[in-house]
Protein backbone atom coordinates (compact mmCIF):
# COMPACT_ATOMS: atom_id res chain seq x y z
CA UNK A 1 0.00 0.00 0.00
CA UNK A 2 1.31 3.44 -0.84
CA UNK A 3 1.40 5.97 1.97
CA UNK A 4 -1.44 8.43 2.03
CA UNK A 5 -0.51 11.98 1.17
CA UNK A 6 -0.55 14.30 4.11
CA UNK A 7 -2.61 17.47 4.12
CA UNK A 8 -2.89 20.14 6.74
CA UNK A 9 -5.05 23.16 7.28
CA UNK A 10 -6.06 25.49 10.07
CA UNK A 11 -8.57 28.11 11.10
CA UNK A 12 -8.23 31.03 13.43
CA UNK A 13 -10.60 30.87 16.40
CA UNK A 14 -12.27 34.23 16.00
CA UNK A 15 -15.91 33.22 16.45
CA UNK A 16 -18.56 30.65 15.55
CA UNK A 17 -18.55 29.09 12.09
CA UNK A 18 -21.20 29.90 9.50
CA UNK A 19 -22.57 28.27 6.37
CA UNK A 20 -19.96 30.03 4.25
CA UNK A 21 -17.23 28.28 6.26
CA UNK A 22 -19.09 24.99 6.06
CA UNK A 23 -19.38 24.98 2.28
CA UNK A 24 -16.13 26.86 1.76
CA UNK A 25 -13.77 24.73 3.80
CA UNK A 26 -15.20 22.31 6.28
CA UNK A 27 -17.31 20.15 3.99
CA UNK A 28 -14.21 19.71 1.88
CA UNK A 29 -12.06 18.76 4.83
CA UNK A 30 -14.64 16.20 5.88
CA UNK A 31 -14.42 14.55 2.46
CA UNK A 32 -10.64 14.68 2.38
CA UNK A 33 -10.46 12.62 5.55
CA UNK A 34 -11.21 9.50 3.50
CA UNK A 35 -8.36 10.04 1.11
CA UNK A 36 -5.54 11.78 2.96
CA UNK A 37 -3.65 11.68 6.21
CA UNK A 38 -5.22 14.85 7.59
CA UNK A 39 -4.00 17.33 10.18
CA UNK A 40 -6.45 20.08 11.12
CA UNK A 41 -5.68 22.59 13.79
CA UNK A 42 -7.01 25.66 15.52
CA UNK A 43 -4.58 28.52 14.95
CA UNK A 44 -4.86 30.33 18.27
CA UNK A 45 -1.45 31.99 18.01
CA UNK A 46 -2.53 33.35 14.65
CA UNK A 47 -5.67 34.74 16.28
CA UNK A 48 -3.36 36.76 18.52
CA UNK A 49 -1.76 38.55 15.57
CA UNK A 50 -4.83 40.73 15.08
CA UNK A 51 -6.62 40.25 18.44
CA UNK A 52 -3.76 40.68 20.86
CA UNK A 53 -5.50 43.50 22.70
CA UNK A 54 -8.51 41.44 23.60
CA UNK A 55 -7.66 37.80 24.21
CA UNK A 56 -10.43 36.99 26.69
CA UNK A 57 -12.75 35.25 24.24
CA UNK A 58 -10.19 33.16 22.36
CA UNK A 59 -10.30 30.10 24.64
CA UNK A 60 -14.09 29.92 24.39
CA UNK A 61 -13.89 30.25 20.61
CA UNK A 62 -11.34 27.42 20.46
CA UNK A 63 -13.61 24.96 22.20
CA UNK A 64 -16.60 26.07 20.22
CA UNK A 65 -14.69 25.72 16.98
CA UNK A 66 -13.71 22.18 17.80
CA UNK A 67 -17.36 21.35 18.50
CA UNK A 68 -18.35 23.02 15.22
CA UNK A 69 -15.79 20.84 13.45
CA UNK A 70 -16.92 17.65 15.13
CA UNK A 71 -20.55 18.37 14.43
CA UNK A 72 -19.75 18.97 10.76
CA UNK A 73 -18.13 15.52 10.56
CA UNK A 74 -14.44 15.90 11.25
CA UNK A 75 -13.48 12.78 13.09
CA UNK A 76 -10.74 12.36 15.70
CA UNK A 77 -10.39 8.73 14.55
CA UNK A 78 -9.67 9.68 10.97
CA UNK A 79 -7.79 12.96 11.41
CA UNK A 80 -5.40 14.60 13.80
CA UNK A 81 -7.28 17.51 15.35
CA UNK A 82 -5.27 19.80 17.58
CA UNK A 83 -4.62 23.27 18.95
CA UNK A 84 -1.61 25.16 17.63
CA UNK A 85 -0.36 26.58 20.94
CA UNK A 86 -0.22 23.08 22.46
CA UNK A 87 2.66 22.24 20.15
CA UNK A 88 5.47 24.55 21.22
CA UNK A 89 7.66 23.18 18.42
CA UNK A 90 5.78 25.42 15.97
CA UNK A 91 7.24 28.40 17.84
CA UNK A 92 10.77 27.02 17.74
CA UNK A 93 10.58 26.37 14.02
CA UNK A 94 9.02 29.82 13.51
CA UNK A 95 12.06 31.34 15.18
CA UNK A 96 14.52 29.45 13.00
CA UNK A 97 12.56 30.21 9.82
CA UNK A 98 12.43 33.89 10.77
CA UNK A 99 16.23 33.97 10.56
CA UNK A 100 16.22 32.90 6.91
CA UNK A 101 13.12 34.73 5.64
CA UNK A 102 14.00 37.92 3.74
CA UNK A 103 11.89 40.86 4.89
CA UNK A 104 10.79 41.87 1.38
CA UNK A 105 8.94 38.52 1.01
CA UNK A 106 6.77 39.57 3.94
CA UNK A 107 6.44 43.21 3.04
CA UNK A 108 5.12 42.44 -0.41
CA UNK A 109 2.66 39.82 0.85
CA UNK A 110 -0.72 40.98 -0.55
CA UNK A 111 -2.75 39.90 2.50
CA UNK A 112 -0.44 41.95 4.71
CA UNK A 113 -1.09 45.20 2.88
CA UNK A 114 -4.75 44.37 2.48
CA UNK A 115 -5.43 43.64 6.14
CA UNK A 116 -3.63 46.73 7.37
CA UNK A 117 -6.07 48.77 5.27
CA UNK A 118 -9.16 46.71 6.09
CA UNK A 119 -8.53 46.48 9.82
CA UNK A 120 -7.58 50.13 10.15
CA UNK A 121 -9.19 50.23 13.59
CA UNK A 122 -6.38 48.01 14.89
CA UNK A 123 -2.70 48.75 15.23
CA UNK A 124 -1.17 45.99 13.13
CA UNK A 125 2.28 47.50 12.80
CA UNK A 126 3.72 44.67 14.87
CA UNK A 127 6.51 42.21 14.28
CA UNK A 128 4.08 39.31 14.85
CA UNK A 129 1.63 40.51 12.23
CA UNK A 130 4.31 40.97 9.60
CA UNK A 131 5.60 37.51 10.48
CA UNK A 132 2.18 35.85 10.15
CA UNK A 133 3.18 33.84 7.05
CA UNK A 134 6.38 32.62 8.73
CA UNK A 135 4.37 31.14 11.57
CA UNK A 136 1.98 29.68 9.01
CA UNK A 137 4.94 28.17 7.15
CA UNK A 138 6.15 26.50 10.33
CA UNK A 139 2.60 25.14 10.97
CA UNK A 140 2.65 23.52 7.56
CA UNK A 141 6.15 22.21 7.11
CA UNK A 142 6.64 20.92 10.65
CA UNK A 143 4.21 18.14 9.63
CA UNK A 144 5.81 17.83 6.19
CA UNK A 145 2.41 18.38 4.63
CA UNK A 146 2.18 17.81 0.88
CA UNK A 147 -1.04 19.75 0.39
CA UNK A 148 -2.81 22.63 2.06
CA UNK A 149 -6.54 23.00 1.37
CA UNK A 150 -7.26 26.73 1.45
CA UNK A 151 -9.39 29.44 -0.09
CA UNK A 152 -7.88 31.77 -2.72
CA UNK A 153 -7.10 34.42 -0.11
CA UNK A 154 -4.57 32.08 1.53
CA UNK A 155 -2.69 31.06 -1.61
CA UNK A 156 -0.02 33.78 -1.18
CA UNK A 157 0.78 32.33 2.26
CA UNK A 158 1.27 28.85 0.87
CA UNK A 159 3.44 30.37 -1.84
CA UNK A 160 5.64 32.02 0.83
CA UNK A 161 5.72 28.69 2.66
CA UNK A 162 7.12 26.99 -0.44
CA UNK A 163 9.77 29.67 -0.81
CA UNK A 164 10.78 29.36 2.83
CA UNK A 165 10.92 25.55 2.64
CA UNK A 166 13.05 25.77 -0.49
CA UNK A 167 15.39 28.24 1.15
CA UNK A 168 15.75 26.08 4.24
CA UNK A 169 16.52 23.00 2.13
CA UNK A 170 19.04 24.96 0.08
CA UNK A 171 20.86 26.29 3.14
CA UNK A 172 20.82 23.24 5.41
CA UNK A 173 19.99 20.20 3.31
CA UNK A 174 16.65 18.74 2.36
CA UNK A 175 14.29 18.35 5.28
CA UNK A 176 10.98 19.68 3.94
CA UNK A 177 8.70 18.90 1.00
CA UNK A 178 7.27 21.95 -0.77
CA UNK A 179 3.54 21.94 -0.06
CA UNK A 180 0.94 22.76 -2.68
CA UNK A 181 -2.28 24.71 -2.26
CA UNK A 182 -5.39 22.64 -2.82
CA UNK A 183 -8.00 25.15 -3.88
CA UNK A 184 -11.45 24.65 -2.46
CA UNK A 185 -14.35 24.85 -4.88
CA UNK A 186 -17.24 26.63 -3.31
CA UNK A 187 -20.87 27.18 -4.17
CA UNK A 188 -21.56 30.89 -4.26
CA UNK A 189 -23.74 31.30 -1.23
CA UNK A 190 -23.84 34.84 0.07
CA UNK A 191 -24.88 36.40 3.35
CA UNK A 192 -28.44 37.54 4.03
CA UNK A 193 -27.60 40.97 2.57
CA UNK A 194 -26.04 39.41 -0.59
CA UNK A 195 -22.51 40.41 0.36
CA UNK A 196 -19.92 37.71 1.01
CA UNK A 197 -21.00 35.78 4.11
CA UNK A 198 -18.81 37.04 6.92
CA UNK A 199 -18.92 37.39 10.66
CA UNK A 200 -17.77 40.99 10.41
CA UNK A 201 -20.63 41.94 8.06
CA UNK A 202 -23.20 40.60 10.48
CA UNK A 203 -24.91 38.77 7.62
CA UNK A 204 -24.07 35.17 8.41
CA UNK A 205 -26.13 32.11 9.26
CA UNK A 206 -24.30 30.07 11.89
CA UNK A 207 -24.64 26.33 11.98
CA UNK A 208 -25.04 26.39 15.72
CA UNK A 209 -28.22 28.47 15.37
CA UNK A 210 -31.56 27.09 16.56
CA UNK A 211 -34.30 26.30 14.01
CA UNK A 212 -36.15 29.48 15.00
CA UNK A 213 -33.06 31.62 14.55
CA UNK A 214 -32.41 30.06 11.14
CA UNK A 215 -35.98 30.70 10.04
CA UNK A 216 -35.69 34.32 11.20
CA UNK A 217 -32.40 34.83 9.31
CA UNK A 218 -33.82 33.30 6.15
CA UNK A 219 -36.90 35.53 6.30
CA UNK A 220 -34.58 38.55 6.24
CA UNK A 221 -32.63 37.38 3.19
CA UNK A 222 -32.54 39.68 0.19
CA UNK A 223 -33.93 38.02 -2.95
CA UNK A 224 -34.08 39.19 -6.57
CA UNK A 225 -33.99 42.92 -5.84
CA UNK A 226 -35.82 43.73 -9.09
CA UNK A 227 -38.82 41.83 -7.83
CA UNK A 228 -40.82 44.40 -5.89
CA UNK A 229 -44.24 42.74 -5.73
CA UNK A 230 -45.39 39.17 -5.60
CA UNK A 231 -47.13 39.61 -8.95
CA UNK A 232 -43.80 40.56 -10.60
CA UNK A 233 -41.97 37.66 -12.20
CA UNK A 234 -38.64 36.98 -10.49
CA UNK A 235 -35.27 35.75 -11.68
CA UNK A 236 -33.85 32.88 -9.60
CA UNK A 237 -30.48 33.16 -11.35
CA UNK A 238 -29.72 36.35 -9.44
CA UNK A 239 -31.34 35.23 -6.19
CA UNK A 240 -29.31 34.07 -3.21
CA UNK A 241 -32.30 32.17 -1.79
CA UNK A 242 -32.29 30.10 -4.95
CA UNK A 243 -28.58 29.31 -4.48
CA UNK A 244 -29.49 27.95 -1.07
CA UNK A 245 -32.31 25.88 -2.60
CA UNK A 246 -29.77 24.34 -4.97
CA UNK A 247 -27.82 23.10 -1.94
CA UNK A 248 -30.57 22.21 0.49
CA UNK A 249 -33.69 21.31 -1.51
CA UNK A 250 -34.33 18.26 -3.68
CA UNK A 251 -34.05 18.65 -7.43
CA UNK A 252 -37.81 18.50 -7.96
CA UNK A 253 -38.33 21.45 -5.63
CA UNK A 254 -35.48 23.34 -7.24
CA UNK A 255 -37.04 22.81 -10.66
CA UNK A 256 -40.46 23.91 -9.46
CA UNK A 257 -39.11 27.08 -7.79
CA UNK A 258 -37.13 27.93 -10.89
CA UNK A 259 -40.31 27.79 -12.98
CA UNK A 260 -42.81 29.29 -10.53
CA UNK A 261 -40.54 32.20 -9.61
CA UNK A 262 -40.28 33.24 -13.27
CA UNK A 263 -44.05 33.05 -13.73
CA UNK A 264 -44.82 34.75 -10.41
CA UNK A 265 -46.74 31.68 -9.23
CA UNK A 266 -44.71 31.54 -6.05
CA UNK A 267 -43.92 34.49 -3.80
CA UNK A 268 -40.65 35.08 -2.01
CA UNK A 269 -42.16 34.59 1.44
CA UNK A 270 -43.34 31.10 0.62
CA UNK A 271 -40.19 30.29 -1.31
CA UNK A 272 -38.07 31.23 1.72
CA UNK A 273 -40.25 29.18 4.06
CA UNK A 274 -39.65 26.07 1.98
CA UNK A 275 -35.92 26.76 1.86
CA UNK A 276 -35.72 27.43 5.62
CA UNK A 277 -37.44 24.13 6.36
CA UNK A 278 -35.01 22.22 4.17
CA UNK A 279 -32.03 24.06 5.60
CA UNK A 280 -33.17 23.34 9.16
CA UNK A 281 -33.64 19.68 8.26
CA UNK A 282 -30.21 19.46 6.62
CA UNK A 283 -28.55 20.93 9.70
CA UNK A 284 -30.43 18.65 12.10
CA UNK A 285 -27.70 15.96 12.29
CA UNK A 286 -25.17 18.69 13.09
CA UNK A 287 -27.39 20.06 15.84
CA UNK A 288 -27.65 16.57 17.33
CA UNK A 289 -23.91 16.02 17.26
CA UNK A 290 -23.32 19.41 18.82
CA UNK A 291 -25.68 18.57 21.68
CA UNK A 292 -23.90 15.23 22.10
CA UNK A 293 -20.47 16.84 22.51
CA UNK A 294 -21.76 19.73 24.59
CA UNK A 295 -23.15 17.22 27.06
CA UNK A 296 -19.77 15.43 27.24
CA UNK A 297 -17.06 17.97 28.12
CA UNK A 298 -14.70 15.19 29.21
CA UNK A 299 -14.89 13.59 25.78
CA UNK A 300 -14.02 16.92 24.16
CA UNK A 301 -11.05 17.28 26.55
CA UNK A 302 -9.88 13.79 25.60
CA UNK A 303 -10.10 14.57 21.89
CA UNK A 304 -7.97 17.67 22.49
CA UNK A 305 -5.35 15.70 24.44
CA UNK A 306 -5.19 12.83 21.95
CA UNK A 307 -4.81 15.25 19.03
CA UNK A 308 -2.09 17.10 20.91
CA UNK A 309 -0.16 13.89 21.53
CA UNK A 310 -0.42 12.70 17.93
CA UNK A 311 0.63 16.07 16.51
CA UNK A 312 3.43 16.44 19.03
CA UNK A 313 5.05 13.14 18.05
CA UNK A 314 5.37 14.28 14.45
CA UNK A 315 6.48 17.82 15.32
CA UNK A 316 9.16 16.55 17.72
CA UNK A 317 10.55 14.20 15.11
CA UNK A 318 10.78 16.99 12.53
CA UNK A 319 12.41 19.36 15.00
CA UNK A 320 15.07 16.77 15.76
CA UNK A 321 15.86 16.71 12.03
CA UNK A 322 15.82 20.51 11.89
CA UNK A 323 18.26 20.92 14.77
CA UNK A 324 20.48 18.36 13.15
CA UNK A 325 20.39 20.13 9.81
CA UNK A 326 21.06 23.54 11.37
CA UNK A 327 23.77 21.91 13.55
CA UNK A 328 22.40 23.26 16.83
N1 LIG B 1 -4.05 31.84 7.89
C1 LIG B 1 -5.16 30.91 7.92
C2 LIG B 1 -6.47 31.70 7.87
O1 LIG B 1 -6.54 32.81 8.35
C3 LIG B 1 -5.11 30.06 9.15
C4 LIG B 1 -3.88 29.22 9.20
C5 LIG B 1 -2.86 29.33 10.08
C6 LIG B 1 -3.55 28.18 8.30
N2 LIG B 1 -1.91 28.40 9.82
C7 LIG B 1 -2.29 27.68 8.74
C8 LIG B 1 -4.18 27.61 7.19
C9 LIG B 1 -1.65 26.64 8.07
C10 LIG B 1 -3.53 26.58 6.50
C11 LIG B 1 -2.28 26.09 6.95
O2 LIG B 1 -7.43 31.16 7.39
FE1 LIG C 1 -35.76 34.19 -5.03
FE2 LIG C 1 -37.62 32.42 -4.46
FE3 LIG C 1 -38.23 35.01 -4.57
FE4 LIG C 1 -37.67 33.71 -6.79
S1 LIG C 1 -39.39 33.32 -5.43
S2 LIG C 1 -36.89 35.72 -6.22
S3 LIG C 1 -36.10 32.25 -6.09
S4 LIG C 1 -36.89 34.01 -3.13
XYZ file of N, CA and C in Angstrom, residues 89-240:
456
model
N 6.670 23.319 19.501
C 7.655 23.175 18.424
C 7.362 24.111 17.252
N 6.086 24.452 17.041
C 5.783 25.425 15.966
C 6.547 26.728 16.217
N 6.609 27.117 17.497
C 7.244 28.396 17.836
C 8.754 28.329 17.638
N 9.322 27.167 17.931
C 10.768 27.023 17.738
C 11.113 27.063 16.249
N 10.312 26.356 15.460
C 10.580 26.371 14.020
C 10.348 27.777 13.447
N 9.309 28.431 13.918
C 9.024 29.816 13.513
C 10.256 30.696 13.731
N 10.886 30.523 14.862
C 12.065 31.342 15.176
C 13.203 31.069 14.188
N 13.426 29.786 13.926
C 14.518 29.454 13.003
C 14.201 29.962 11.594
N 12.937 29.756 11.167
C 12.558 30.215 9.824
C 12.653 31.735 9.718
N 12.383 32.421 10.820
C 12.430 33.890 10.772
C 13.844 34.385 10.477
N 14.844 33.579 10.821
C 16.235 33.967 10.555
C 16.560 33.935 9.060
N 15.841 33.092 8.318
C 16.220 32.897 6.911
C 15.202 33.512 5.946
N 14.154 34.153 6.501
C 13.124 34.733 5.636
C 13.454 36.196 5.343
N 13.702 36.518 4.070
C 13.996 37.919 3.736
C 12.770 38.806 3.981
N 12.993 39.942 4.592
C 11.885 40.857 4.894
C 11.019 41.221 3.690
N 11.637 41.465 2.514
C 10.795 41.873 1.377
C 9.714 40.840 1.030
N 9.970 39.531 1.285
C 8.943 38.522 1.011
C 7.686 38.817 1.834
N 7.905 39.307 3.041
C 6.769 39.566 3.937
C 6.131 40.910 3.626
N 6.965 41.875 3.298
C 6.439 43.213 3.040
C 5.592 43.262 1.770
N 5.921 42.387 0.824
C 5.119 42.437 -0.414
C 3.952 41.431 -0.392
N 3.764 40.769 0.729
C 2.658 39.822 0.846
C 1.323 40.567 0.711
N 0.503 40.203 -0.307
C -0.722 40.982 -0.547
C -1.690 40.995 0.644
N -1.791 39.898 1.379
C -2.748 39.903 2.496
C -2.282 40.843 3.610
N -0.982 41.050 3.695
C -0.443 41.952 4.714
C -0.923 43.373 4.457
N -0.704 43.830 3.227
C -1.094 45.203 2.877
C -2.611 45.367 3.002
N -3.301 44.350 2.492
C -4.748 44.369 2.480
C -5.368 44.491 3.873
N -4.856 43.674 4.788
C -5.430 43.641 6.143
C -5.142 44.924 6.908
N -3.960 45.480 6.678
C -3.626 46.732 7.368
C -4.649 47.799 6.990
N -5.069 47.803 5.701
C -6.065 48.772 5.272
C -7.440 48.409 5.836
N -7.807 47.121 5.676
C -9.155 46.710 6.087
C -9.381 46.781 7.589
N -8.370 46.450 8.358
C -8.529 46.480 9.817
C -7.871 47.745 10.369
N -8.246 48.873 9.791
C -7.575 50.125 10.147
C -7.864 50.553 11.582
N -8.892 49.910 12.189
C -9.190 50.234 13.592
C -8.203 49.580 14.562
N -7.346 48.680 14.029
C -6.376 48.007 14.889
C -4.960 48.426 14.523
N -4.091 48.453 15.524
C -2.698 48.748 15.228
C -1.987 47.444 14.870
N -1.766 47.247 13.585
C -1.169 45.990 13.135
C 0.291 46.180 12.721
N 0.880 47.277 13.162
C 2.278 47.502 12.798
C 3.187 46.770 13.787
N 2.913 45.469 13.946
C 3.723 44.673 14.873
C 4.600 43.682 14.103
N 5.612 43.243 14.791
C 6.513 42.207 14.283
C 5.726 40.914 14.015
N 4.857 40.558 14.966
C 4.085 39.314 14.847
C 3.168 39.323 13.637
N 2.558 40.451 13.355
C 1.628 40.508 12.229
C 2.371 40.406 10.897
N 3.499 41.086 10.813
C 4.311 40.971 9.599
C 4.795 39.521 9.418
N 5.077 38.878 10.535
C 5.604 37.513 10.477
C 4.550 36.420 10.374
N 3.284 36.819 10.247
C 2.178 35.855 10.153
C 2.488 34.678 9.204
N 2.945 34.968 7.969
C 3.179 33.842 7.049
C 4.346 32.941 7.478
N 5.262 33.464 8.278
C 6.379 32.621 8.727
C 5.872 31.606 9.752
N 4.989 32.077 10.630
C 4.367 31.141 11.570
C 3.519 30.123 10.812
N 2.793 30.599 9.806
C 1.978 29.683 9.010
C 2.870 28.657 8.296
N 4.005 29.107 7.803
C 4.937 28.175 7.145
C 5.391 27.108 8.133
N 5.684 27.510 9.366
C 6.148 26.501 10.329
C 5.018 25.540 10.663
N 3.759 26.032 10.754
C 2.602 25.140 10.972
C 2.567 24.035 9.925
N 2.841 24.439 8.696
C 2.649 23.520 7.565
C 3.819 22.548 7.438
N 5.035 23.089 7.450
C 6.154 22.206 7.108
C 6.605 21.358 8.292
N 6.228 21.738 9.506
C 6.637 20.920 10.645
C 5.980 19.525 10.553
N 4.861 19.443 9.846
C 4.207 18.135 9.625
C 4.540 17.577 8.241
N 5.434 18.246 7.538
C 5.814 17.826 6.187
C 4.604 17.596 5.296
N 3.636 18.525 5.414
C 2.410 18.379 4.629
C 2.714 18.520 3.141
N 2.036 17.716 2.322
C 2.176 17.811 0.875
C 1.166 18.788 0.280
N 0.014 18.884 0.925
C -1.044 19.745 0.390
C -1.699 20.552 1.494
N -2.154 21.746 1.101
C -2.813 22.626 2.063
C -4.137 23.108 1.461
N -5.266 22.525 1.893
C -6.545 22.999 1.374
C -6.861 24.389 1.924
N -7.007 25.350 1.035
C -7.261 26.733 1.452
C -8.144 27.441 0.429
N -8.696 28.551 0.836
C -9.392 29.439 -0.094
C -8.374 30.302 -0.820
N -8.809 30.964 -1.905
C -7.875 31.766 -2.715
C -7.093 32.791 -1.899
N -7.751 33.348 -0.883
C -7.098 34.415 -0.109
C -5.834 33.923 0.594
N -5.724 32.615 0.808
C -4.570 32.083 1.535
C -3.453 31.568 0.625
N -3.698 31.595 -0.689
C -2.690 31.062 -1.610
C -1.334 31.776 -1.487
N -1.321 33.119 -1.339
C -0.015 33.780 -1.181
C 0.775 33.247 0.016
N 0.070 32.858 1.082
C 0.777 32.330 2.255
C 1.391 30.958 1.978
N 0.698 30.159 1.208
C 1.266 28.850 0.867
C 2.451 29.044 -0.074
N 2.334 30.038 -0.927
C 3.441 30.371 -1.835
C 4.689 30.764 -1.029
N 4.512 31.626 -0.026
C 5.639 32.024 0.829
C 6.189 30.799 1.567
N 5.288 29.918 1.985
C 5.719 28.690 2.662
C 6.648 27.871 1.767
N 6.274 27.748 0.503
C 7.119 26.991 -0.442
C 8.491 27.637 -0.568
N 8.485 28.976 -0.656
C 9.773 29.672 -0.806
C 10.649 29.486 0.427
N 10.013 29.527 1.599
C 10.785 29.361 2.833
C 11.327 27.929 2.932
N 10.488 26.949 2.586
C 10.920 25.552 2.644
C 12.114 25.334 1.698
N 11.990 25.916 0.510
C 13.051 25.769 -0.491
C 14.347 26.387 0.022
N 14.207 27.557 0.634
C 15.391 28.239 1.145
C 16.041 27.450 2.285
N 15.212 26.889 3.152
C 15.749 26.075 4.239
C 16.525 24.882 3.657
N 15.881 24.185 2.726
C 16.517 23.001 2.135
C 17.829 23.355 1.440
N 17.839 24.511 0.793
C 19.038 24.963 0.077
C 20.174 25.254 1.065
N 19.825 25.899 2.186
C 20.860 26.295 3.140
C 21.371 25.128 3.997
N 20.462 24.230 4.378
C 20.823 23.242 5.412
C 20.683 21.788 4.974
N 20.223 21.576 3.752
C 19.985 20.200 3.308
C 18.498 19.894 3.371
N 18.086 18.927 2.535
C 16.646 18.738 2.355
C 15.976 18.102 3.565
N 15.115 18.870 4.192
C 14.285 18.347 5.282
C 12.807 18.387 4.895
N 12.418 19.434 4.145
C 10.984 19.679 3.942
C 10.533 19.471 2.505
N 9.340 18.854 2.327
C 8.704 18.897 0.997
C 8.110 20.293 0.778
N 7.929 20.660 -0.506
C 7.273 21.945 -0.775
C 5.780 21.700 -0.939
N 4.991 22.229 -0.034
C 3.545 21.943 -0.059
C 2.821 22.697 -1.168
N 1.753 22.100 -1.654
C 0.944 22.756 -2.683
C -0.388 23.207 -2.101
N -0.911 24.304 -2.630
C -2.280 24.706 -2.262
C -3.259 23.755 -2.920
N -4.278 23.372 -2.207
C -5.390 22.642 -2.819
C -6.588 23.578 -2.740
N -6.947 24.132 -3.897
C -8.002 25.151 -3.881
C -9.374 24.539 -3.670
N -10.121 25.151 -2.793
C -11.447 24.653 -2.459
C -12.470 25.247 -3.410
N -13.244 24.364 -4.055
C -14.346 24.850 -4.881
C -15.511 25.167 -3.967
N -16.155 26.288 -4.225
C -17.240 26.630 -3.305
C -18.479 27.098 -4.048
N -19.640 26.628 -3.600
C -20.871 27.183 -4.172
C -20.977 28.632 -3.743
N -21.615 29.458 -4.586
C -21.556 30.886 -4.263
C -22.702 31.317 -3.351
N -22.703 30.802 -2.126
C -23.745 31.299 -1.234
C -23.258 32.576 -0.552
N -24.170 33.527 -0.491
C -23.841 34.841 0.067
C -24.528 35.005 1.415
N -24.218 36.101 2.082
C -24.882 36.405 3.348
C -26.296 36.903 3.126
N -27.037 37.170 4.217
C -28.441 37.544 4.033
C -28.590 38.886 3.310
N -27.530 39.694 3.289
C -27.602 40.974 2.568
C -26.950 40.900 1.177
N -26.642 39.674 0.732
C -26.044 39.411 -0.588
C -24.585 39.813 -0.695
N -23.973 40.249 0.403
C -22.514 40.406 0.357
C -21.904 39.059 0.747
N -20.602 38.929 0.599
C -19.919 37.707 1.014
C -20.287 37.394 2.465
N -20.604 36.112 2.741
C -20.996 35.781 4.110
C -19.788 35.934 5.026
N -19.939 36.762 6.048
C -18.807 37.037 6.920
C -19.300 37.500 8.283
N -18.583 37.015 9.293
C -18.923 37.394 10.656
C -18.919 38.911 10.810
N -17.907 39.553 10.181
C -17.773 40.992 10.412
C -18.845 41.806 9.688
N -19.525 41.223 8.699
C -20.626 41.944 8.062
C -21.948 41.714 8.771
N -21.957 40.840 9.765
C -23.200 40.604 10.481
C -24.305 40.054 9.577
N -23.932 39.248 8.606
C -24.914 38.775 7.621
C -24.891 37.253 7.499
N -24.329 36.602 8.529
C -24.073 35.172 8.413
C -25.174 34.334 9.054
N -25.285 33.096 8.599
C -26.133 32.110 9.262
C -25.183 31.070 9.865
N -25.232 30.953 11.181
C -24.300 30.068 11.886
C -24.887 28.679 11.994
N -24.028 27.654 11.914
C -24.637 26.335 11.985
C -24.952 25.897 13.388
N -24.585 26.693 14.362
C -25.038 26.392 15.721
C -26.369 27.081 16.060
N -26.960 27.787 15.088
C -28.224 28.473 15.374
C -29.366 27.485 15.579
N -30.365 27.922 16.355
C -31.557 27.094 16.565
C -32.448 27.200 15.324
N -33.384 26.229 15.150
C -34.300 26.302 14.014
C -35.017 27.654 13.924
N -35.450 28.191 15.048
C -36.150 29.481 15.001
C -35.240 30.604 14.509
N -34.011 30.590 14.989
C -33.058 31.623 14.553
C -32.784 31.506 13.059
N -32.662 30.262 12.579
C -32.408 30.064 11.145
C -33.587 30.591 10.330
N -34.791 30.242 10.767
C -35.984 30.702 10.040
C -36.027 32.234 10.014
N -35.665 32.854 11.139
C -35.692 34.323 11.196
C -34.648 34.914 10.248
N -33.442 34.327 10.219
C -32.399 34.829 9.315
C -32.841 34.688 7.864
N -33.410 33.528 7.536
C -33.822 33.296 6.146
C -34.902 34.297 5.742
N -35.816 34.607 6.667
C -36.902 35.525 6.301
C -36.357 36.924 5.993
N -35.171 37.226 6.502
C -34.576 38.547 6.242
C -33.727 38.585 4.970
N -33.545 37.412 4.334
C -32.631 37.376 3.187
C -33.123 38.230 2.022
N -32.190 38.960 1.405
C -32.543 39.685 0.188
C -32.713 38.679 -0.947
N -33.671 38.939 -1.821
C -33.932 38.016 -2.946
C -33.551 38.717 -4.251
N -34.288 38.446 -5.321
C -34.085 39.193 -6.570
C -34.555 40.622 -6.320
N -33.614 41.571 -6.266
C -33.992 42.922 -5.837
C -34.878 43.653 -6.850
N -34.929 43.124 -8.084
C -35.815 43.734 -9.094
C -37.279 43.364 -8.839
N -37.453 42.324 -8.017
C -38.820 41.825 -7.835
C -39.459 42.560 -6.654
N -40.262 43.574 -6.951
C -40.823 44.404 -5.889
C -42.099 43.803 -5.322
N -42.953 43.296 -6.183
C -44.240 42.740 -5.733
C -44.329 41.259 -6.069
N -45.239 40.595 -5.372
C -45.393 39.166 -5.604
C -45.859 38.886 -7.033
N -46.612 39.827 -7.595
C -47.126 39.610 -8.953
C -46.056 39.826 -10.032
N -44.895 40.421 -9.632
C -43.797 40.562 -10.596
C -43.104 39.219 -10.783
N -42.786 38.862 -12.024
C -41.970 37.659 -12.201
C -40.566 37.881 -11.630
N -39.980 36.848 -11.063
C -38.636 36.981 -10.493
C -37.598 36.263 -11.334
N -36.353 36.440 -10.982
C -35.268 35.748 -11.678
C -34.404 34.977 -10.677
N -34.603 33.674 -10.588
C -33.855 32.885 -9.602
C -32.338 32.926 -9.827
N -31.923 33.179 -11.068
C -30.483 33.163 -11.350
C -29.718 34.247 -10.597
N -30.414 35.296 -10.183
C -29.717 36.349 -9.442
C -30.143 36.354 -7.971
N -30.782 35.254 -7.549
C -31.338 35.231 -6.190
C -30.539 34.288 -5.287
N -30.107 34.826 -4.177
C -29.310 34.071 -3.213
C -30.128 32.948 -2.558
